[in-house]
PDB file of C-alpha atoms in Angstrom:
ATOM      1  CA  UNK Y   1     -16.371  -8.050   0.723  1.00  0.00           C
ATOM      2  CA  UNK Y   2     -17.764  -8.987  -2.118  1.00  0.00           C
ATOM      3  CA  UNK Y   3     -16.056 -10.392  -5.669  1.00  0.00           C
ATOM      4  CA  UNK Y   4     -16.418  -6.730  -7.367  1.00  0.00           C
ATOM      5  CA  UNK Y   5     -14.948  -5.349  -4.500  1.00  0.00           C
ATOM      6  CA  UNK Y   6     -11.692  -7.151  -4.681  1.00  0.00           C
ATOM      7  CA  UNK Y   7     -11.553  -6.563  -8.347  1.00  0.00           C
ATOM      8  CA  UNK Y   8     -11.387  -2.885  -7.781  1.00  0.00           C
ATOM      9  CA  UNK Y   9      -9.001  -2.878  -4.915  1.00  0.00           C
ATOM     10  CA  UNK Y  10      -6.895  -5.218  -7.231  1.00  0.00           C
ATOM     11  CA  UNK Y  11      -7.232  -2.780  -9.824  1.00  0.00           C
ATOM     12  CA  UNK Y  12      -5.879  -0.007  -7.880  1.00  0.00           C
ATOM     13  CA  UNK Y  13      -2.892  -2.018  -5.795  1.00  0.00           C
ATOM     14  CA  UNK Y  14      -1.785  -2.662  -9.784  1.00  0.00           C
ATOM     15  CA  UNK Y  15      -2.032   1.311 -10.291  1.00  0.00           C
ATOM     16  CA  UNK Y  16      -0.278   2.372  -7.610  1.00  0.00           C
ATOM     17  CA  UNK Y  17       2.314   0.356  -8.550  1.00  0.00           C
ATOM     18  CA  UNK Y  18       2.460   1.319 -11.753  1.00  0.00           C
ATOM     19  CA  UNK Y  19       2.824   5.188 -10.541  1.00  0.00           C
ATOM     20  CA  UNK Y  20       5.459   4.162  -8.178  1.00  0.00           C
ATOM     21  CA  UNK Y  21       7.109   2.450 -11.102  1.00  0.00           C
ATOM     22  CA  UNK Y  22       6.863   5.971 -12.734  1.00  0.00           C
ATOM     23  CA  UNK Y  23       8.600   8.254 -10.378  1.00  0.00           C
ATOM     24  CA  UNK Y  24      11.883   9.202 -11.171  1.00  0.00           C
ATOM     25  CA  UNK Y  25      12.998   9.363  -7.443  1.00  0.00           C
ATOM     26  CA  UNK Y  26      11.814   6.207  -7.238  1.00  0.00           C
ATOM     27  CA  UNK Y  27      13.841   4.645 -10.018  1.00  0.00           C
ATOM     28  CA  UNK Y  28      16.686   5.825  -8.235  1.00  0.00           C
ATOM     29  CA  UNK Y  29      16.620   3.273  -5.707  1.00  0.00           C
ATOM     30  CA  UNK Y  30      16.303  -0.036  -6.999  1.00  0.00           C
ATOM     31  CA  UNK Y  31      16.148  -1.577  -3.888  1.00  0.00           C
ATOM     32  CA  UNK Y  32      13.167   0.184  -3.061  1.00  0.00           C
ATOM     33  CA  UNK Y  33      11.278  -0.356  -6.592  1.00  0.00           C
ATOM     34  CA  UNK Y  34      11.931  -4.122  -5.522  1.00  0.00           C
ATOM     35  CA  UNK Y  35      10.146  -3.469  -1.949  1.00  0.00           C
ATOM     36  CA  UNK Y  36       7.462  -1.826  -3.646  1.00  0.00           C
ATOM     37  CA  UNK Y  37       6.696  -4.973  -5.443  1.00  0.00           C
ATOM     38  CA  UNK Y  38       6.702  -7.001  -2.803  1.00  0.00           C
ATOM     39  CA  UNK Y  39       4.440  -4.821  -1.335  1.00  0.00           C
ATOM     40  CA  UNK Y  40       1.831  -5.015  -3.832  1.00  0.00           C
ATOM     41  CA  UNK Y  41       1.958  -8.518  -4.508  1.00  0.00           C
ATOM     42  CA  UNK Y  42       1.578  -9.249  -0.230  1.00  0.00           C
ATOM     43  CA  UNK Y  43      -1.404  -6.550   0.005  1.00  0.00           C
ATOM     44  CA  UNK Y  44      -4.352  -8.346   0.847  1.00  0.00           C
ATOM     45  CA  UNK Y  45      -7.516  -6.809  -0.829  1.00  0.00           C
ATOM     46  CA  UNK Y  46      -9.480  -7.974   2.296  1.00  0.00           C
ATOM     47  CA  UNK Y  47      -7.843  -6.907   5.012  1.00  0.00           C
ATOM     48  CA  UNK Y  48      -6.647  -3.741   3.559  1.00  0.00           C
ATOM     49  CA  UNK Y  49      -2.955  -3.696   4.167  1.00  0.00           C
ATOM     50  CA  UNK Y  50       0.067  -5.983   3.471  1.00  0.00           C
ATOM     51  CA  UNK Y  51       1.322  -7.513   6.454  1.00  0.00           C
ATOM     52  CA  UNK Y  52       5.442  -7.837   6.318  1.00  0.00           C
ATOM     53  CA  UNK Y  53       8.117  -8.540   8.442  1.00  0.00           C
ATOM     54  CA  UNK Y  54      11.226  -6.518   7.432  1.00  0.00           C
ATOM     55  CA  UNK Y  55      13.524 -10.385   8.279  1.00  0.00           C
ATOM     56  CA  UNK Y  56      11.087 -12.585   5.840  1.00  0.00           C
ATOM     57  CA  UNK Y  57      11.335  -9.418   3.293  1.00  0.00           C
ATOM     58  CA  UNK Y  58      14.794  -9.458   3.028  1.00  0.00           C
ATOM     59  CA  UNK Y  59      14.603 -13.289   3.028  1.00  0.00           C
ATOM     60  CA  UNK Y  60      12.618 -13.628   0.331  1.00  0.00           C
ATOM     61  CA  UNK Y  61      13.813 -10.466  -2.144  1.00  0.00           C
ATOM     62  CA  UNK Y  62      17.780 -12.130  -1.521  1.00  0.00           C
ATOM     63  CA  UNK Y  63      18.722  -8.599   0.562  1.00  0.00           C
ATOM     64  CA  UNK Y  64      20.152  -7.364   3.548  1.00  0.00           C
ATOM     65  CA  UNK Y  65      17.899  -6.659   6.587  1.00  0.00           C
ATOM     66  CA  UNK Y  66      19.600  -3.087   6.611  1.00  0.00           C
ATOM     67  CA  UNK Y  67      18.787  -2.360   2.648  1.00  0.00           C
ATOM     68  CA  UNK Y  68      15.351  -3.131   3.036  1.00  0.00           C
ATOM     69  CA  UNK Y  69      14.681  -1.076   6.212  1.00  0.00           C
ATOM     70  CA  UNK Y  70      16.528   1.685   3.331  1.00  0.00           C
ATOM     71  CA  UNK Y  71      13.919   0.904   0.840  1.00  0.00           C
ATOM     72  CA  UNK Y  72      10.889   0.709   3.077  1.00  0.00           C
ATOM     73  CA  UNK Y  73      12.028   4.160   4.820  1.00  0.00           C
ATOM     74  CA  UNK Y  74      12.150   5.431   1.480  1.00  0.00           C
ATOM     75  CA  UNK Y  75       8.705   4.979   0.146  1.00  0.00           C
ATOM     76  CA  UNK Y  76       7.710   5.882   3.572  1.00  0.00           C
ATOM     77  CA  UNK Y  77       9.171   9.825   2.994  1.00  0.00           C
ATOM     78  CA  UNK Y  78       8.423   9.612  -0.587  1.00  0.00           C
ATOM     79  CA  UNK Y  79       4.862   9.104   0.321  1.00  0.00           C
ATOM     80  CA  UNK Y  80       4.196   6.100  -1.291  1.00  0.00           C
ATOM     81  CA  UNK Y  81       3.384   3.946   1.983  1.00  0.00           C
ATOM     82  CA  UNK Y  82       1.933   4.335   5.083  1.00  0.00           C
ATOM     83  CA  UNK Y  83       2.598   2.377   8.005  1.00  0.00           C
ATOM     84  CA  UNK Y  84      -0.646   1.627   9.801  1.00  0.00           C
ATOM     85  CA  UNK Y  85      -0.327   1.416  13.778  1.00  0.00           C
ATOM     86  CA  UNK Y  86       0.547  -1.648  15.396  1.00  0.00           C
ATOM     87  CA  UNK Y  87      -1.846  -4.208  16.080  1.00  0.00           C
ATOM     88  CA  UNK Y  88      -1.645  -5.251  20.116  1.00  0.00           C
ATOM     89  CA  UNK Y  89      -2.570  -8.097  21.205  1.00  0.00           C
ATOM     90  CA  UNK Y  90      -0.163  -8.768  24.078  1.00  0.00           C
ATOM     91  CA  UNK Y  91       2.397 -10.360  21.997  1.00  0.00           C
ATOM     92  CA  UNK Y  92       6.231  -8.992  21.675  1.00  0.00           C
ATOM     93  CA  UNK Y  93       6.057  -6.172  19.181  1.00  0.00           C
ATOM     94  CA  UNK Y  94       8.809  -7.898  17.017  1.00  0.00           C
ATOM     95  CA  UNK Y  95       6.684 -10.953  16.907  1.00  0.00           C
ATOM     96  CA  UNK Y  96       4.168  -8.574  14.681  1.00  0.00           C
ATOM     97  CA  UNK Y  97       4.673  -8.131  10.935  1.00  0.00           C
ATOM     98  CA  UNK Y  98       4.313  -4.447  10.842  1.00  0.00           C
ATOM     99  CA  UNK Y  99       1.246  -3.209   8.467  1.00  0.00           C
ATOM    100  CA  UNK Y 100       1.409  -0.936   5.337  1.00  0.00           C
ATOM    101  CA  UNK Y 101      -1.170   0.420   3.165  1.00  0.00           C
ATOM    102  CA  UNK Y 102      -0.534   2.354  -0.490  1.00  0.00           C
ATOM    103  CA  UNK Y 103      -0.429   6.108  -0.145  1.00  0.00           C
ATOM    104  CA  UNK Y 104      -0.540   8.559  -2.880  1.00  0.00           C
ATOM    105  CA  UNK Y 105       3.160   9.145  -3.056  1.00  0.00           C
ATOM    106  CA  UNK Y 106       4.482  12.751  -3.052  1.00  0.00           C
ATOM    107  CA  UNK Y 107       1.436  14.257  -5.053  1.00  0.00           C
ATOM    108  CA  UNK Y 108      -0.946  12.688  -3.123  1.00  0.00           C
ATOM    109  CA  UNK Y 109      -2.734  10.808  -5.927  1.00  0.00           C
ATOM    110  CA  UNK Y 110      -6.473   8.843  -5.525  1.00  0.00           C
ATOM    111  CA  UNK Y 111      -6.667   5.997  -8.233  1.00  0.00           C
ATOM    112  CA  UNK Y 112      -9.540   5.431  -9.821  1.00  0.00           C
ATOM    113  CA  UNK Y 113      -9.847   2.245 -11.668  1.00  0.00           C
ATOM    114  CA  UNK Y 114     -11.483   3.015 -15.162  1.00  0.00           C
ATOM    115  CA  UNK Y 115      -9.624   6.833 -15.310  1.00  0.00           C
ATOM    116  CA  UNK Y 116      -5.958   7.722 -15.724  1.00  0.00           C
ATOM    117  CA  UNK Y 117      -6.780  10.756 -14.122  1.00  0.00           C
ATOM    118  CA  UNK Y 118      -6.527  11.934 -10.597  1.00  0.00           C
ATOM    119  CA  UNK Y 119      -8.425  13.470  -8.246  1.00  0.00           C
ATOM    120  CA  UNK Y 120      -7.992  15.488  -4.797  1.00  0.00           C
ATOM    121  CA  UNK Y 121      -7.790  12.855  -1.816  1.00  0.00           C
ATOM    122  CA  UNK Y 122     -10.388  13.116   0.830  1.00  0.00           C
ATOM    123  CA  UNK Y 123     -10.217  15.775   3.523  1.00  0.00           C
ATOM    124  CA  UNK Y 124     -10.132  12.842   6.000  1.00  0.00           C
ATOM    125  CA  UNK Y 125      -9.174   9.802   6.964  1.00  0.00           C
ATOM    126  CA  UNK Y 126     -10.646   6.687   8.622  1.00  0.00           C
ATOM    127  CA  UNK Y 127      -8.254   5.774  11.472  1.00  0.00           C
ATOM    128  CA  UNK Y 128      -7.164   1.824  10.341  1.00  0.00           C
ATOM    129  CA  UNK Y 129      -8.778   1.340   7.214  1.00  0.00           C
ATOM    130  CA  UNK Y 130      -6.651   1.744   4.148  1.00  0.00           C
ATOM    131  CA  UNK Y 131      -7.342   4.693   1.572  1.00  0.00           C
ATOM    132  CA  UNK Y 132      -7.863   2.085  -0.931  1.00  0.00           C
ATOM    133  CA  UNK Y 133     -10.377  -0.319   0.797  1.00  0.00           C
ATOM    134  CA  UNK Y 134     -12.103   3.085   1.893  1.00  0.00           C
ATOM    135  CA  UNK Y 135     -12.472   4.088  -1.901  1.00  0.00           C
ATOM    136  CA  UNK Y 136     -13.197   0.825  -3.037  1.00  0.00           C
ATOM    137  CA  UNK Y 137     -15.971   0.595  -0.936  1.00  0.00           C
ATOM    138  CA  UNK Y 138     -17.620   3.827  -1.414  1.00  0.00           C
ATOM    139  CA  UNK Y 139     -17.774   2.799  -5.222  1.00  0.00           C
ATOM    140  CA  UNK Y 140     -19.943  -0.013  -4.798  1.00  0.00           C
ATOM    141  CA  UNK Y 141     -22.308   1.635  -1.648  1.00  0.00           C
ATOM    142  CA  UNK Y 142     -21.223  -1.097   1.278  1.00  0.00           C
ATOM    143  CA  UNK Y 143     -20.328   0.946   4.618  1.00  0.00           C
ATOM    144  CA  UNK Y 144     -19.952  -2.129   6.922  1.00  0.00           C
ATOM    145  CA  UNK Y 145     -17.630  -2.001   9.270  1.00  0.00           C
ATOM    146  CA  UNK Y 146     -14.090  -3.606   7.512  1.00  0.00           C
ATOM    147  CA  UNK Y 147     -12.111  -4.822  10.898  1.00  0.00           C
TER     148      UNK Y 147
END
């Protein structure tokens, strides 16, 4: 992934953000607008997905275990994240940080990094590979396999 690349994907963690910052619903629930930060700022442009153990999150935002499990199940049925299937390797599934990527929230929103505008999302999805690495990298032409 090139320099450009992570620019763009940069661009649109920052957007999504911003839109989650937006919602009404969302400003409901402080505790999630919190978890939604810490989301962003632990995505990595790279890999595609923030990595995040629910224990470490709560840990490092100064929360209960319980309220952030609130939070994250919140922006999970808002739409605003997706969990991504768990990575096996033959550890203990609560060794794992569990995986997110950003999702369009409840209108389903595609960010595009020089509009304000948004567009329909694609008709499908690559299984694994995060909606925002996908767009990111049909912008600049690079197809190579992102695992």
């Amino acid at each position: 992934m090139d320099g450009e690349q992570v620019k763009h994907i940069n661009s649109l963690r920052f957007s999504w953000h911003e839109h989650v910052l937006r919602d009404a619903e969302v400003r409901k629930h402080p505790t999630a607008l919190v978890f939604a930060g810490h989301v962003m700022h632990k995505f990595s442009p790279t890999l595609g997905f923030a990595a995040i153990s629910l224990r470490a999150a709560a840990q490092d935002l100064g929360l209960d275990k319980t309220s952030v499990i609130r939070a994250r199940d919140f922006l999970l049925g808002r739409g605003w994240l997706q969990k991504l299937d768990a990575h096996h390797d033959g550890s203990a599934a609560n060794a794992q940080p569990t995986r997110y990527t950003f999702a369009g929230g409840p209108e389903d929103l595609v960010f595009h990094r020089h509009e304000t505008k948004t567009i329909e999302p694609p008709a499908t999805e690559q299984a694994q590979l995060s909606l925002w690495k996908s767009e990111a990298l049909s912008k600049t032409g690079d197809h190579h396999d992102t695992q």
